[in-house]
Coordinates of C-alpha atoms in Angstrom, one line a residue:
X1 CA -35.6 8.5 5.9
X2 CA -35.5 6.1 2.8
X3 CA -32.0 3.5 2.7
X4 CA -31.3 1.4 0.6
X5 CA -30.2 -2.2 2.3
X6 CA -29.2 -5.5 1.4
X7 CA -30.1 -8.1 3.9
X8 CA -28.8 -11.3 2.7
X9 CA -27.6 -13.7 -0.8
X10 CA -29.4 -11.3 -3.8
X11 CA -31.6 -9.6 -1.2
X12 CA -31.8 -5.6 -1.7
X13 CA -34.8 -3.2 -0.4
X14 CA -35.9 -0.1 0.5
X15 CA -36.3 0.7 4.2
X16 CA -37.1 3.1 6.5
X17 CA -34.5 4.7 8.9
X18 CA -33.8 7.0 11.6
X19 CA -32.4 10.1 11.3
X20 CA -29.0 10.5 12.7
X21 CA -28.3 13.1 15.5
X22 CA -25.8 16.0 14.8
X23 CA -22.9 16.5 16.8
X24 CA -20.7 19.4 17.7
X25 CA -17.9 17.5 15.4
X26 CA -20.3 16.8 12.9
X27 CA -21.6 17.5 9.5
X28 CA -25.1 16.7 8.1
X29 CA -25.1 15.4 4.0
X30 CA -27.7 15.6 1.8
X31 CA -27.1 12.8 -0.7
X32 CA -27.3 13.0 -4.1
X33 CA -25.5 10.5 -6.0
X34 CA -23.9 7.5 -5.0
X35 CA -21.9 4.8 -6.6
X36 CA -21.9 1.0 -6.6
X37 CA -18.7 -0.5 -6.5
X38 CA -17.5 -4.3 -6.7
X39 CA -17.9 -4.9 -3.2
X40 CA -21.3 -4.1 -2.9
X41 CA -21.9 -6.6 -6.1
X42 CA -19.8 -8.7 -4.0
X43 CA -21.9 -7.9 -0.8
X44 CA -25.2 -8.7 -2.7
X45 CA -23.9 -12.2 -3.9
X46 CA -22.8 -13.1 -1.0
X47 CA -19.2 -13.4 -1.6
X48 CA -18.1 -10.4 0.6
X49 CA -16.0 -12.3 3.7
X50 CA -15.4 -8.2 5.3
X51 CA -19.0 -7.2 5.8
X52 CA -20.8 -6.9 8.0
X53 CA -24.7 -7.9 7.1
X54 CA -27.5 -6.4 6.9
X55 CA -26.0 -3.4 5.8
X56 CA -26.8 -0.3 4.3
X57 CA -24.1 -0.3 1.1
X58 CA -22.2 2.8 -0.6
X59 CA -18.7 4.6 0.1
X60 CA -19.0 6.4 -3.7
X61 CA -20.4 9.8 -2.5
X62 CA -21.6 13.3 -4.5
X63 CA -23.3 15.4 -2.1
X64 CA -24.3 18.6 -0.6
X65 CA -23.9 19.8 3.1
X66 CA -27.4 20.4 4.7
X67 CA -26.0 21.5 8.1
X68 CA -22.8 21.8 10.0
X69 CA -22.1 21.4 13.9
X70 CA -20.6 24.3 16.3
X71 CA -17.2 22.7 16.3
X72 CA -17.2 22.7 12.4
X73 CA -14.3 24.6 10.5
X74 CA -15.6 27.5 8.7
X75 CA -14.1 26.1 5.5
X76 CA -17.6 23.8 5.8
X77 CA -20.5 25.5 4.9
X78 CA -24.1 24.4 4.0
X79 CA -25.2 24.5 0.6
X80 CA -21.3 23.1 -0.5
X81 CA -20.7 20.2 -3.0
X82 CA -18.1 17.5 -1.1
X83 CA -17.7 13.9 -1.1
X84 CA -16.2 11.8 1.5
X85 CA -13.0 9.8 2.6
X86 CA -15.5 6.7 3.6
X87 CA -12.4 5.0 5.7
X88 CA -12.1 5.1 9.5
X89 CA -8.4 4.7 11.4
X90 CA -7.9 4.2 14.8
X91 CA -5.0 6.1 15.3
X92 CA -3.4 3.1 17.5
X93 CA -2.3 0.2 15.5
X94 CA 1.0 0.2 13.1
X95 CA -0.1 1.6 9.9
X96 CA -1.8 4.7 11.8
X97 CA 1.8 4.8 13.8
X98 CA 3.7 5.2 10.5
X99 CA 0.8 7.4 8.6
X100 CA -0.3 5.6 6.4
X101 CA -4.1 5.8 8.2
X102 CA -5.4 4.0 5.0
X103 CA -4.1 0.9 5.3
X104 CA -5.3 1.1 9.2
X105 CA -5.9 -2.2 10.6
X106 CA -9.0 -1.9 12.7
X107 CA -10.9 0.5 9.2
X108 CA -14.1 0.1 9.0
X109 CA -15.8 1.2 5.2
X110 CA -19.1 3.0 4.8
X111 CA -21.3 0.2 3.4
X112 CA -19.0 -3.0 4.3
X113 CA -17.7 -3.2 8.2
X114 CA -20.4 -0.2 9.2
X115 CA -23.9 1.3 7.3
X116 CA -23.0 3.1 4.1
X117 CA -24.2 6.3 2.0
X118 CA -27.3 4.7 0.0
X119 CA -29.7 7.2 2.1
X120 CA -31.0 10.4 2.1
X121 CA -28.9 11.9 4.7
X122 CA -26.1 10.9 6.4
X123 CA -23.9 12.3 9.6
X124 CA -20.3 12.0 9.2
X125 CA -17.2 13.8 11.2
X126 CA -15.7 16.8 9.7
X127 CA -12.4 15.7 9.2
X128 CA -14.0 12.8 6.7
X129 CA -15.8 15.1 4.5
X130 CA -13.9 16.9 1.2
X131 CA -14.5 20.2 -0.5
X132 CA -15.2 19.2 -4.2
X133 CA -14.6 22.6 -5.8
X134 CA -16.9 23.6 -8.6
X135 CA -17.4 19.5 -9.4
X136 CA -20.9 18.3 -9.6
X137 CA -22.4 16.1 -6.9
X138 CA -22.4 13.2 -9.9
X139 CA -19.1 13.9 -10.8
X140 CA -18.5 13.5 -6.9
X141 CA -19.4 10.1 -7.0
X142 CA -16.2 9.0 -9.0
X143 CA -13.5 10.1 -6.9
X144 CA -13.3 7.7 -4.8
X145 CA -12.9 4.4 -7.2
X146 CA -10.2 6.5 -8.6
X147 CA -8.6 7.7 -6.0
X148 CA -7.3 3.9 -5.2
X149 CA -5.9 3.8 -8.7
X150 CA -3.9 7.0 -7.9
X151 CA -2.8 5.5 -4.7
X152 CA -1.4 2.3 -6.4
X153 CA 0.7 4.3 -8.7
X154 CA 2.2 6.4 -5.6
X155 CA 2.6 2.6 -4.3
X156 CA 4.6 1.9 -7.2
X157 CA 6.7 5.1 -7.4
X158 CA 5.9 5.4 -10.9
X159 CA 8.0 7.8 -12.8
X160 CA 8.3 9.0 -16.2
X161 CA 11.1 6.5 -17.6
X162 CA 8.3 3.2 -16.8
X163 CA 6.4 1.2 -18.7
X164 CA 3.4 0.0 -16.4
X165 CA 1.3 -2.2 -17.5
X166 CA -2.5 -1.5 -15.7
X167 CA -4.2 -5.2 -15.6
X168 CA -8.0 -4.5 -15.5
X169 CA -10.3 -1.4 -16.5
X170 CA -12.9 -0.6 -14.3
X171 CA -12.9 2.4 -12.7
X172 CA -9.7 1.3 -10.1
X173 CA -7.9 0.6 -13.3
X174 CA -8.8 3.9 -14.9
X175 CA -7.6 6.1 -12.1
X176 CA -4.5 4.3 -12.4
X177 CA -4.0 5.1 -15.9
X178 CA -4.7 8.4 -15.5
X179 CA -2.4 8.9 -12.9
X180 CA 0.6 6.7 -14.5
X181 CA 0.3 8.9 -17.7
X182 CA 0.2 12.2 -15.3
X183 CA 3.3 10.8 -14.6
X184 CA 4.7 10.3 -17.9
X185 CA 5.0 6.5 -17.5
X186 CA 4.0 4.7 -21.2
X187 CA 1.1 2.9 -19.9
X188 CA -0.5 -0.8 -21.0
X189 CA -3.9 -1.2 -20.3
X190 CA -5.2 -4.8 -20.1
X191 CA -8.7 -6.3 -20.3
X192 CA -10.9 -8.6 -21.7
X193 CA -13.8 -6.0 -23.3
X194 CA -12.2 -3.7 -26.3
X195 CA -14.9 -1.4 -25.6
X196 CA -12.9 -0.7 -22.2
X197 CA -9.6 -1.1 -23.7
X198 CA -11.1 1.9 -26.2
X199 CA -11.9 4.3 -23.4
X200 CA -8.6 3.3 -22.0
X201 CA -6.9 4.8 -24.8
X202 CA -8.6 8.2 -24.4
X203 CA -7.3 8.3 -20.7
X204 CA -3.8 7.8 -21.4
X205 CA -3.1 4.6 -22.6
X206 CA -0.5 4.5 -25.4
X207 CA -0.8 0.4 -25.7
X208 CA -3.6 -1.6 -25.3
X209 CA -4.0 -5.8 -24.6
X210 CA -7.0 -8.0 -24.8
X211 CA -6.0 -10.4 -22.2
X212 CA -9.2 -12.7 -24.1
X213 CA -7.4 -12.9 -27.8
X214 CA -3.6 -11.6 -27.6
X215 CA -1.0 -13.1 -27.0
X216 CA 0.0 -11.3 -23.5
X217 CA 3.5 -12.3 -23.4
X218 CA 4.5 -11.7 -26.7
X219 CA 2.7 -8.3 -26.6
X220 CA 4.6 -7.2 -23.7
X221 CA 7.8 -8.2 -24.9
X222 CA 7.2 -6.2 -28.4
X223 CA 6.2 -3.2 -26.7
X224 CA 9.0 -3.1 -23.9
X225 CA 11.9 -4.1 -26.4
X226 CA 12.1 -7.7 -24.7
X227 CA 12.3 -6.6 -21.3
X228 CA 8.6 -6.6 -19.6
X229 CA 7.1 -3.8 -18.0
X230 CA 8.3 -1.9 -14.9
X231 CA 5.5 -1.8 -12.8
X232 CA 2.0 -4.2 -13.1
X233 CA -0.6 -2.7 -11.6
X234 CA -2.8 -5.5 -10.6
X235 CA -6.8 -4.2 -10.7
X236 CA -9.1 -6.9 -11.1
X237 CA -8.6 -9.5 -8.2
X238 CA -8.3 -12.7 -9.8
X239 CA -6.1 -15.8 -9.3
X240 CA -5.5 -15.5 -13.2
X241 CA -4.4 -12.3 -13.0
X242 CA -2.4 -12.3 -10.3
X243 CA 0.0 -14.6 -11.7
X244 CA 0.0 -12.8 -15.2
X245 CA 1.6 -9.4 -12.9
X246 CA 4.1 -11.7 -11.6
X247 CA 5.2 -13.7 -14.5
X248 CA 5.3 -10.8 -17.0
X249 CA 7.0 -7.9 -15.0
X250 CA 10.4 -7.2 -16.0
X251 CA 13.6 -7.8 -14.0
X252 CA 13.6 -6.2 -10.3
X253 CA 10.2 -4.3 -11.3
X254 CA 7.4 -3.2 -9.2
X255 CA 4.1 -5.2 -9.0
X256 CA 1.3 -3.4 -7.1
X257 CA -1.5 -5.4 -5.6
X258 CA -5.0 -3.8 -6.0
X259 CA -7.9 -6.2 -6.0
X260 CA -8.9 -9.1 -3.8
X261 CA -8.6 -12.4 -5.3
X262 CA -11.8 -14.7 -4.1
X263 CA -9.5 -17.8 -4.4
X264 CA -6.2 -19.0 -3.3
X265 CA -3.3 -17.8 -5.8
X266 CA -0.2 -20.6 -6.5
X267 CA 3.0 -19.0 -7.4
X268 CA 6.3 -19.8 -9.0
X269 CA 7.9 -18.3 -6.1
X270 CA 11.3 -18.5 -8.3
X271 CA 10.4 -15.1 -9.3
X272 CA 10.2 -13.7 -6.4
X273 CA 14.1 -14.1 -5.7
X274 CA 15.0 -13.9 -9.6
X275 CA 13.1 -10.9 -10.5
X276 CA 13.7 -9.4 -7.0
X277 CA 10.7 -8.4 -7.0
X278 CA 9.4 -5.5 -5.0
X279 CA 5.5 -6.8 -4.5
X280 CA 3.1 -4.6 -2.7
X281 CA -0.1 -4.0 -1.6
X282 CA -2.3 -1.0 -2.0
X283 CA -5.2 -0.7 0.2
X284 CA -7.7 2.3 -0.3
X285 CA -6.4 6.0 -0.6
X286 CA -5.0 9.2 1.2
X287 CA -6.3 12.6 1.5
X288 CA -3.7 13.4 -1.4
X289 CA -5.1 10.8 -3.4
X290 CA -8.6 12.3 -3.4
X291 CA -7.3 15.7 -3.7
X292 CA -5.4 15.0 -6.6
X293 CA -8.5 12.8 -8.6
X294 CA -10.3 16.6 -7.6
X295 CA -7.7 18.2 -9.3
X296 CA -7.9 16.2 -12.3
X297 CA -11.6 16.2 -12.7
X298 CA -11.8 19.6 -12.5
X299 CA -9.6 20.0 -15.3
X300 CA -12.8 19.1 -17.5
X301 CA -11.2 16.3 -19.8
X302 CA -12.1 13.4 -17.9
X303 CA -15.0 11.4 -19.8
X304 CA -17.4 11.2 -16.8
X305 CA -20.7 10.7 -19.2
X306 CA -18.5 7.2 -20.5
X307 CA -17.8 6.2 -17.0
X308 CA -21.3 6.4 -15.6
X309 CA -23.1 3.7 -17.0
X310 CA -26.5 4.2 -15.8
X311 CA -28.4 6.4 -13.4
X312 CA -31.2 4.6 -11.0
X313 CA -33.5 5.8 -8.7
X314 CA -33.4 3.9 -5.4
X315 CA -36.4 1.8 -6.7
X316 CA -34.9 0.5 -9.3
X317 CA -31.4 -0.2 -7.5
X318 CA -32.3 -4.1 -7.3
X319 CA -33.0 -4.4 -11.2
X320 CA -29.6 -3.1 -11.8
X321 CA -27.7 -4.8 -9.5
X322 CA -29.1 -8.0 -11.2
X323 CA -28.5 -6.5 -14.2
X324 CA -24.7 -6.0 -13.0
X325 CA -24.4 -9.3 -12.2
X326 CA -25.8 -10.8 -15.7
X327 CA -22.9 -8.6 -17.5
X328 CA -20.4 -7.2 -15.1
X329 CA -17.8 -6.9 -17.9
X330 CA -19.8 -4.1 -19.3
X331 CA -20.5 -1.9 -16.4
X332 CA -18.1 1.0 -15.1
X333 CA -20.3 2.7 -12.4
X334 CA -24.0 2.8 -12.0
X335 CA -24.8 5.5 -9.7
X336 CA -28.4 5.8 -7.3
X337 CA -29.8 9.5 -7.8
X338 CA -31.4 10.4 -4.1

């Protein structure tokens, strides 16, 4: 069957693949859309230290099951629309011991530690695949990227008396607007591209900041009557940013930890004790997460044609990664059409 692989520094083709056996446990996908997400950019310039190369990328799935094994639920049936929890745990280590299986410390991803979705068919275990309701297999292909928003707000234990300030607005960052506004939190949403900051608005942002021309600081201060927002949400992953969630969160706030900074970060580690800061991590999603990003989509106000910004076929996956690369502030998703 046809994959899509990337082999090496800007190197991405189109090869041919076995099919996968189907087990007892097991249920056979038919894919039909699937997203790529920062870490496959990162994969494809090389600047991905977790993966595993060559590999087949893709985690972002909207699919249909083809074919189910003998031990399969009946909830799974062939012909349903699902996506995937793309996260292994090993059930073993400390984060598996205190269920939090996301954060597990042996995971392996589809498309970084192990071969991804960008195929025709893939074989997965049961437990890893997720009814989708009446959601379209494209539609699919965004719950996952927001799903990790929606876990870093759970992270932050955002309520509706916050002010959170979301600090980039790509698709992480969007799910975690949504989710703070579900919440009734008044929601900041920072970037560097007003045409984000724009779409931002229209999923829940009440404030906006272009991190490029405003003054950040003095933004905050105004909106949050001098005191700095409750919780940061950091989405991007930059050494830049990083210290912008630590310096401008308010007195014994929250600041959530999303995205992986590719260089070391310095820190005024005065904060830390001053602020008593509560700093944490967030690392992929739960099943709740991706239930509740189901829940919202279906709801129909979501504006999934604005997230997706292009549709390739697997031929053309190379000139849009490139393409990606050239202008990366200006891409939300661009999903491969099998």
């Amino acid at each position: 069957m046809k994959a899509i692989q990337i082999s090496g520094l800007r190197q991405m083709q189109i090869v041919s693949i076995p099919e996968q056996e189907l087990h007892a446990d097991e249920v056979l996908l038919r894919l039909q859309y699937v997203g790529f997400c920062g870490s496959d950019l990162s994969t494809w310039l090389g600047r991905n230290p977790m993966v595993k190369m060559p590999v087949i990328p893709g985690h972002e799935i909207g699919a249909v099951i083809e074919k189910v094994g003998s031990n399969v639920p009946e909830g799974l049936k062939p012909g349903m629309v699902v996506t995937c929890n793309p996260y292994t745990n090993c059930g073993k280590c400390a984060s598996c011991r205190n269920s939090r299986v996301n954060a597990c410390q042996h995971n392996e991803t589809l498309g970084v530690q192990r071969n991804g979705a960008m195929r025709e068919y893939l074989v997965l275990p049961w437990e890893k695949v997720i009814p989708a309701g009446l959601l379209t297999p494209r539609t699919c292909a965004l719950i996952e990227p927001m799903s990790v928003g929606f876990h870093a707000v759970s992270r932050a234990q955002v309520t509706d008396i916050d002010v959170v300030l979301v600090i980039g607005c790509g698709m992480v960052g969007m799910g975690a607007i949504v989710r703070s506004a579900q919440r009734g939190a008044t929601v900041v949403a920072a970037d560097i591209d007003d045409e984000k900051l724009a779409l931002a608005r229209g999923m829940g942002a009440s404030y906006t900041i272009n991190t490029k021309t405003d003054d950040v600081h003095a933004r905050l201060l105004e909106m949050t009557s001098g005191f700095g927002p409750d919780v940061v949400i950091e989405a991007v992953g930059s050494s830049a940013t990083y210290q912008m969630a630590v310096d401008e969160v308010a007195f014994t706030g929250r600041v959530i930890c999303i995205g992986y900074a590719k260089t070391e970060v310095s820190f005024q580690t005065k904060y830390f004790v001053q602020k008593e800061l509560d700093i944490r991590g967030s690392r992929n999603a739960q099943p709740s997460d991706f239930r509740a990003v189901i829940h919202y989509l279906e709801r129909g106000t979501c504006p999934i044609d604005r997230l997706i910004s292009r549709e390739v076929t697997p031929e053309e996956a190379p000139e849009a990664m490139q393409q990606w690369a050239d202008n990366p502030g200006k891409v939300f998703r661009i999903l491969v059409k099998f």
